[in-house]
mmCIF file of C-alpha atoms in Angstrom:
data_model
loop_
_atom_site.group_PDB
_atom_site.id
_atom_site.type_symbol
_atom_site.label_atom_id
_atom_site.label_comp_id
_atom_site.label_asym_id
_atom_site.label_seq_id
_atom_site.Cartn_x
_atom_site.Cartn_y
_atom_site.Cartn_z
ATOM 1 C CA MET A 267 0.000 0.000 0.000
ATOM 2 C CA GLU A 268 1.289 3.442 -0.900
ATOM 3 C CA LYS A 269 2.418 5.539 2.044
ATOM 4 C CA LYS A 270 0.271 8.464 3.140
ATOM 5 C CA LYS A 271 2.029 11.750 2.388
ATOM 6 C CA ILE A 272 2.188 14.271 5.222
ATOM 7 C CA LEU A 273 3.488 17.832 5.099
ATOM 8 C CA VAL A 274 4.918 19.174 8.369
ATOM 9 C CA VAL A 275 4.790 22.989 8.464
ATOM 10 C CA ASP A 276 6.691 24.628 11.347
ATOM 11 C CA ASP A 277 9.504 27.160 11.687
ATOM 12 C CA GLU A 278 11.209 25.161 14.484
ATOM 13 C CA HIS A 279 13.785 23.155 12.506
ATOM 14 C CA ASP A 280 14.680 20.747 15.314
ATOM 15 C CA LEU A 281 11.035 19.900 15.949
ATOM 16 C CA VAL A 282 10.370 19.390 12.248
ATOM 17 C CA ASP A 283 13.380 17.063 11.970
ATOM 18 C CA VAL A 284 12.118 14.956 14.895
ATOM 19 C CA LEU A 285 8.586 14.792 13.497
ATOM 20 C CA GLN A 286 9.734 13.993 9.986
ATOM 21 C CA TYR A 287 12.035 11.198 11.168
ATOM 22 C CA ASN A 288 9.454 9.595 13.450
ATOM 23 C CA LEU A 289 6.608 9.872 10.959
ATOM 24 C CA ASN A 290 8.740 8.180 8.315
ATOM 25 C CA MET A 291 9.544 5.443 10.832
ATOM 26 C CA ALA A 292 5.809 5.078 11.501
ATOM 27 C CA GLY A 293 5.163 4.306 7.838
ATOM 28 C CA PHE A 294 4.269 7.720 6.462
ATOM 29 C CA GLN A 295 6.042 9.777 3.805
ATOM 30 C CA ALA A 296 6.781 13.026 5.624
ATOM 31 C CA GLU A 297 7.970 16.218 3.952
ATOM 32 C CA ALA A 298 8.835 19.545 5.559
ATOM 33 C CA ALA A 299 8.149 23.241 5.039
ATOM 34 C CA PHE A 300 9.621 25.815 7.427
ATOM 35 C CA SER A 301 7.062 28.521 6.644
ATOM 36 C CA ALA A 302 3.458 28.796 5.545
ATOM 37 C CA GLU A 303 4.613 30.541 2.376
ATOM 38 C CA ARG A 304 6.862 27.595 1.481
ATOM 39 C CA ALA A 305 4.007 25.188 2.202
ATOM 40 C CA LEU A 306 1.814 27.045 -0.284
ATOM 41 C CA GLU A 307 4.508 26.675 -2.929
ATOM 42 C CA MET A 308 4.810 22.946 -2.275
ATOM 43 C CA ILE A 309 1.076 22.319 -2.258
ATOM 44 C CA GLY A 310 0.712 24.354 -5.443
ATOM 45 C CA ASP A 311 -3.076 24.661 -5.223
ATOM 46 C CA GLY A 312 -3.510 20.915 -5.336
ATOM 47 C CA LYS A 313 -0.811 20.044 -7.895
ATOM 48 C CA THR A 314 1.110 18.077 -5.261
ATOM 49 C CA HIS A 315 -1.127 15.752 -3.293
ATOM 50 C CA TYR A 316 -0.791 15.605 0.484
ATOM 51 C CA ASP A 317 -2.996 13.380 2.609
ATOM 52 C CA LEU A 318 -2.632 15.550 5.711
ATOM 53 C CA LEU A 319 -0.953 18.707 7.049
ATOM 54 C CA LEU A 320 0.657 19.067 10.476
ATOM 55 C CA LEU A 321 0.550 22.824 10.854
ATOM 56 C CA ASP A 322 2.079 25.159 13.420
ATOM 57 C CA VAL A 323 0.003 28.228 14.305
ATOM 58 C CA MET A 324 2.547 30.910 15.199
ATOM 59 C CA MET A 325 5.101 31.419 12.414
ATOM 60 C CA PRO A 326 6.812 34.510 10.980
ATOM 61 C CA GLY A 327 4.878 35.907 8.039
ATOM 62 C CA LEU A 328 1.739 33.955 7.181
ATOM 63 C CA SER A 329 0.294 32.227 10.247
ATOM 64 C CA GLY A 330 -0.981 28.674 10.373
ATOM 65 C CA PHE A 331 -4.553 29.935 10.694
ATOM 66 C CA GLU A 332 -4.134 32.097 7.591
ATOM 67 C CA LEU A 333 -2.652 29.197 5.618
ATOM 68 C CA ALA A 334 -5.522 26.922 6.661
ATOM 69 C CA GLU A 335 -8.067 29.537 5.628
ATOM 70 C CA HIS A 336 -6.404 29.888 2.225
ATOM 71 C CA LEU A 337 -6.483 26.123 1.676
ATOM 72 C CA LYS A 338 -10.091 25.714 2.788
ATOM 73 C CA TYR A 339 -11.279 28.390 0.342
ATOM 74 C CA ASN A 340 -9.582 26.668 -2.606
ATOM 75 C CA ILE A 341 -11.666 23.900 -4.175
ATOM 76 C CA LYS A 342 -8.540 21.896 -5.024
ATOM 77 C CA THR A 343 -7.152 21.887 -1.476
ATOM 78 C CA LYS A 344 -10.184 22.304 0.787
ATOM 79 C CA ASN A 345 -10.416 18.595 1.617
ATOM 80 C CA ILE A 346 -6.840 18.197 2.890
ATOM 81 C CA PRO A 347 -7.123 17.299 6.605
ATOM 82 C CA ILE A 348 -5.282 19.695 8.933
ATOM 83 C CA ILE A 349 -3.966 19.076 12.432
ATOM 84 C CA PHE A 350 -2.709 22.176 14.234
ATOM 85 C CA LEU A 351 0.393 21.886 16.432
ATOM 86 C CA THR A 352 0.668 24.810 18.805
ATOM 87 C CA ALA A 353 1.871 26.064 22.172
ATOM 88 C CA LYS A 354 -1.339 28.111 22.477
ATOM 89 C CA ASP A 355 -3.343 26.064 24.944
ATOM 90 C CA SER A 356 -6.505 27.943 25.863
ATOM 91 C CA VAL A 357 -9.986 26.742 24.957
ATOM 92 C CA GLU A 358 -10.442 29.909 22.880
ATOM 93 C CA ASP A 359 -7.304 29.089 20.876
ATOM 94 C CA ALA A 360 -8.555 25.587 20.171
ATOM 95 C CA LEU A 361 -11.967 26.888 19.104
ATOM 96 C CA GLN A 362 -10.266 29.381 16.812
ATOM 97 C CA GLY A 363 -8.313 26.529 15.256
ATOM 98 C CA PHE A 364 -11.460 24.520 14.579
ATOM 99 C CA SER A 365 -13.136 27.609 13.143
ATOM 100 C CA HIS A 366 -10.303 27.766 10.583
ATOM 101 C CA GLY A 367 -10.986 24.242 9.394
ATOM 102 C CA ALA A 368 -8.842 22.147 11.751
ATOM 103 C CA ASP A 369 -9.603 18.436 11.949
ATOM 104 C CA ASP A 370 -7.678 18.180 15.218
ATOM 105 C CA TYR A 371 -5.639 20.373 17.568
ATOM 106 C CA ILE A 372 -2.547 19.127 19.430
ATOM 107 C CA ARG A 373 -0.924 21.220 22.132
ATOM 108 C CA LYS A 374 2.856 21.404 22.546
ATOM 109 C CA PRO A 375 4.680 19.664 24.105
ATOM 110 C CA PHE A 376 3.339 16.360 22.811
ATOM 111 C CA SER A 377 4.448 12.765 22.423
ATOM 112 C CA ILE A 378 5.168 11.238 19.025
ATOM 113 C CA ARG A 379 2.830 8.367 19.860
ATOM 114 C CA GLU A 380 0.024 10.853 20.408
ATOM 115 C CA VAL A 381 0.729 12.594 17.091
ATOM 116 C CA VAL A 382 0.763 9.295 15.166
ATOM 117 C CA ALA A 383 -2.474 8.173 16.847
ATOM 118 C CA ARG A 384 -4.190 11.490 16.041
ATOM 119 C CA ILE A 385 -3.000 11.335 12.416
ATOM 120 C CA ASN A 386 -4.373 7.818 11.961
ATOM 121 C CA ALA A 387 -7.690 8.834 13.507
ATOM 122 C CA VAL A 388 -8.062 11.874 11.243
ATOM 123 C CA LEU A 389 -7.118 9.919 8.099
ATOM 124 C CA THR A 390 -9.612 7.176 8.964
ATOM 125 C CA ARG A 391 -12.337 9.737 9.599
ATOM 126 C CA ALA A 392 -11.595 11.565 6.347
ATOM 127 C CA LYS A 393 -11.829 8.336 4.356
ATOM 128 C CA THR A 394 -15.128 7.421 6.015
ATOM 129 C CA GLU A 395 -16.589 10.876 5.346
ATOM 130 C CA GLU A 396 -15.633 10.660 1.679
ATOM 131 C CA GLN A 397 -17.311 7.280 1.333
ATOM 132 C CA GLU A 398 -20.436 8.566 3.097
ATOM 133 C CA GLU A 399 -20.531 11.537 0.732
ATOM 134 C CA GLY A 400 -20.453 9.194 -2.258
ATOM 135 C CA VAL A 401 -16.870 9.879 -3.311
ATOM 136 C CA LEU A 402 -14.216 7.377 -4.360
ATOM 137 C CA ARG A 403 -10.665 8.675 -4.520
ATOM 138 C CA TYR A 404 -7.088 7.699 -5.169
ATOM 139 C CA GLU A 405 -4.820 10.734 -4.868
ATOM 140 C CA ASP A 406 -6.308 13.178 -7.424
ATOM 141 C CA LEU A 407 -8.376 10.597 -9.280
ATOM 142 C CA VAL A 408 -11.873 11.295 -7.967
ATOM 143 C CA MET A 409 -15.276 9.715 -8.660
ATOM 144 C CA ASP A 410 -18.379 11.588 -7.545
ATOM 145 C CA LEU A 411 -20.921 8.764 -7.427
ATOM 146 C CA GLU A 412 -23.922 11.046 -7.093
ATOM 147 C CA LYS A 413 -23.080 13.216 -10.088
ATOM 148 C CA LYS A 414 -21.517 10.316 -12.069
ATOM 149 C CA HIS A 415 -18.533 12.595 -12.550
ATOM 150 C CA VAL A 416 -14.846 11.595 -12.813
ATOM 151 C CA THR A 417 -11.826 13.888 -12.645
ATOM 152 C CA ALA A 418 -8.092 13.164 -12.858
ATOM 153 C CA ASP A 419 -5.749 15.887 -11.604
ATOM 154 C CA GLY A 420 -8.651 18.323 -11.751
ATOM 155 C CA GLN A 421 -9.553 17.546 -15.364
ATOM 156 C CA GLU A 422 -12.863 15.886 -16.257
ATOM 157 C CA VAL A 423 -12.594 12.368 -17.701
ATOM 158 C CA GLN A 424 -15.279 11.369 -20.196
ATOM 159 C CA LEU A 425 -16.189 7.702 -19.713
ATOM 160 C CA THR A 426 -18.790 5.411 -21.218
ATOM 161 C CA ARG A 427 -21.230 3.790 -18.809
ATOM 162 C CA THR A 428 -19.296 0.514 -18.924
ATOM 163 C CA GLU A 429 -15.929 2.213 -18.363
ATOM 164 C CA TYR A 430 -17.434 4.156 -15.465
ATOM 165 C CA GLU A 431 -18.794 1.011 -13.808
ATOM 166 C CA LEU A 432 -15.468 -0.795 -14.231
ATOM 167 C CA LEU A 433 -13.574 2.077 -12.635
ATOM 168 C CA LYS A 434 -16.124 2.222 -9.810
ATOM 169 C CA LEU A 435 -15.582 -1.455 -9.023
ATOM 170 C CA LEU A 436 -11.792 -1.178 -9.129
ATOM 171 C CA LEU A 437 -11.470 2.141 -7.294
ATOM 172 C CA GLY A 438 -14.007 1.058 -4.693
ATOM 173 C CA HIS A 439 -11.940 -2.042 -3.876
ATOM 174 C CA GLN A 440 -8.382 -0.709 -4.050
ATOM 175 C CA GLY A 441 -5.804 -3.444 -3.591
ATOM 176 C CA GLU A 442 -8.411 -6.216 -4.019
ATOM 177 C CA VAL A 443 -8.408 -8.357 -7.163
ATOM 178 C CA GLN A 444 -11.707 -8.247 -9.054
ATOM 179 C CA THR A 445 -12.279 -11.353 -11.135
ATOM 180 C CA ARG A 446 -13.485 -11.035 -14.700
ATOM 181 C CA GLN A 447 -16.786 -12.554 -13.579
ATOM 182 C CA GLN A 448 -17.179 -9.885 -10.882
ATOM 183 C CA LEU A 449 -16.424 -7.167 -13.427
ATOM 184 C CA LEU A 450 -18.832 -8.645 -15.960
ATOM 185 C CA GLU A 451 -21.635 -8.844 -13.397
ATOM 186 C CA GLY A 452 -20.944 -5.368 -12.023
ATOM 187 C CA ALA A 453 -20.364 -3.368 -15.190
ATOM 188 C CA TRP A 454 -22.889 -4.822 -17.643
ATOM 189 C CA PRO A 455 -26.693 -4.866 -17.264
ATOM 190 C CA GLU A 456 -28.266 -8.116 -16.118
ATOM 191 C CA GLY A 457 -29.213 -10.367 -19.022
ATOM 192 C CA VAL A 458 -26.634 -8.931 -21.427
ATOM 193 C CA ILE A 459 -24.373 -11.693 -22.713
ATOM 194 C CA VAL A 460 -20.721 -10.667 -23.036
ATOM 195 C CA THR A 461 -17.425 -12.527 -22.966
ATOM 196 C CA ASP A 462 -14.296 -12.098 -20.861
ATOM 197 C CA ARG A 463 -12.738 -10.425 -23.880
ATOM 198 C CA ALA A 464 -15.179 -7.530 -23.463
ATOM 199 C CA VAL A 465 -13.670 -6.834 -20.049
ATOM 200 C CA ASP A 466 -10.155 -6.663 -21.490
ATOM 201 C CA VAL A 467 -11.221 -4.359 -24.335
ATOM 202 C CA ASN A 468 -13.007 -1.929 -22.018
ATOM 203 C CA ILE A 469 -10.172 -1.953 -19.485
ATOM 204 C CA THR A 470 -7.788 -0.999 -22.308
ATOM 205 C CA ARG A 471 -10.052 1.907 -23.303
ATOM 206 C CA LEU A 472 -10.376 2.995 -19.674
ATOM 207 C CA ARG A 473 -6.607 3.019 -19.185
ATOM 208 C CA LYS A 474 -6.124 5.270 -22.209
ATOM 209 C CA LYS A 475 -8.422 7.869 -20.671
ATOM 210 C CA LEU A 476 -6.792 7.898 -17.230
ATOM 211 C CA ASN A 477 -3.325 8.993 -18.352
ATOM 212 C CA GLY A 478 -0.903 8.637 -15.432
ATOM 213 C CA TYR A 479 -3.400 6.683 -13.328
ATOM 214 C CA ALA A 480 -3.602 3.918 -15.945
ATOM 215 C CA GLN A 481 -0.572 2.212 -14.410
ATOM 216 C CA HIS A 482 -2.582 1.466 -11.271
ATOM 217 C CA ILE A 483 -5.011 -0.816 -13.122
ATOM 218 C CA VAL A 484 -3.017 -4.022 -13.144
ATOM 219 C CA SER A 485 -3.887 -7.345 -14.789
ATOM 220 C CA LYS A 486 -3.668 -10.445 -12.618
ATOM 221 C CA HIS A 487 -3.166 -13.267 -15.111
ATOM 222 C CA GLY A 488 -5.787 -15.951 -14.774
ATOM 223 C CA PHE A 489 -7.832 -13.932 -12.284
ATOM 224 C CA GLY A 490 -8.827 -10.421 -13.350
ATOM 225 C CA TYR A 491 -7.767 -6.883 -12.507
ATOM 226 C CA VAL A 492 -6.804 -4.868 -9.446
ATOM 227 C CA PHE A 493 -6.440 -1.153 -8.731
ATOM 228 C CA LYS A 494 -2.954 -1.292 -7.245
ATOM 229 C CA VAL A 495 -2.035 1.299 -4.622
#
């Protein structure tokens, strides 16, 4: 399974080094930004995908609250979960953090175990909320199940009904092999007679439309296909 990418944003270099090292050891892919301005450059309005931000509040220049507000008002970055890390420990400070879109609020000093546990909880909650809202996602490949709308890196992908249903089955069961029989039953209307070859042909067409995400649809010889993460 691909590692979740976390951006640590704090002007305390020693703290960032400790967090980055321990998060990598915990199985994440942690990157660092020593200012909110640098974080904005790295996020690039959604061009670089991050699964979560660990964000300090008090930094020179743009504050953590201001960065969070900027991200939440941008459609491409508004869904990135944010955990604030801060020495400000009053109830009012915490409420202010949540009012700026925080998913959690951790007071300094903290333990690494606590940070890792909070990160896992927020990521699990974010995934559940997406599923409840009728959204399937892998990085910036997004299926809106209510609107029957697919985008890849922010660009709409035009799919036939069969291609859409195939992608829905694969993206909805990431890492799980879907047999050709499962794909036939899920993507074609009941009573329509098609062969296994029809699955292969439509998977090929689907891959061509997904550009860089095509590599994640992998054939399992003798079984079927899997959306590999």
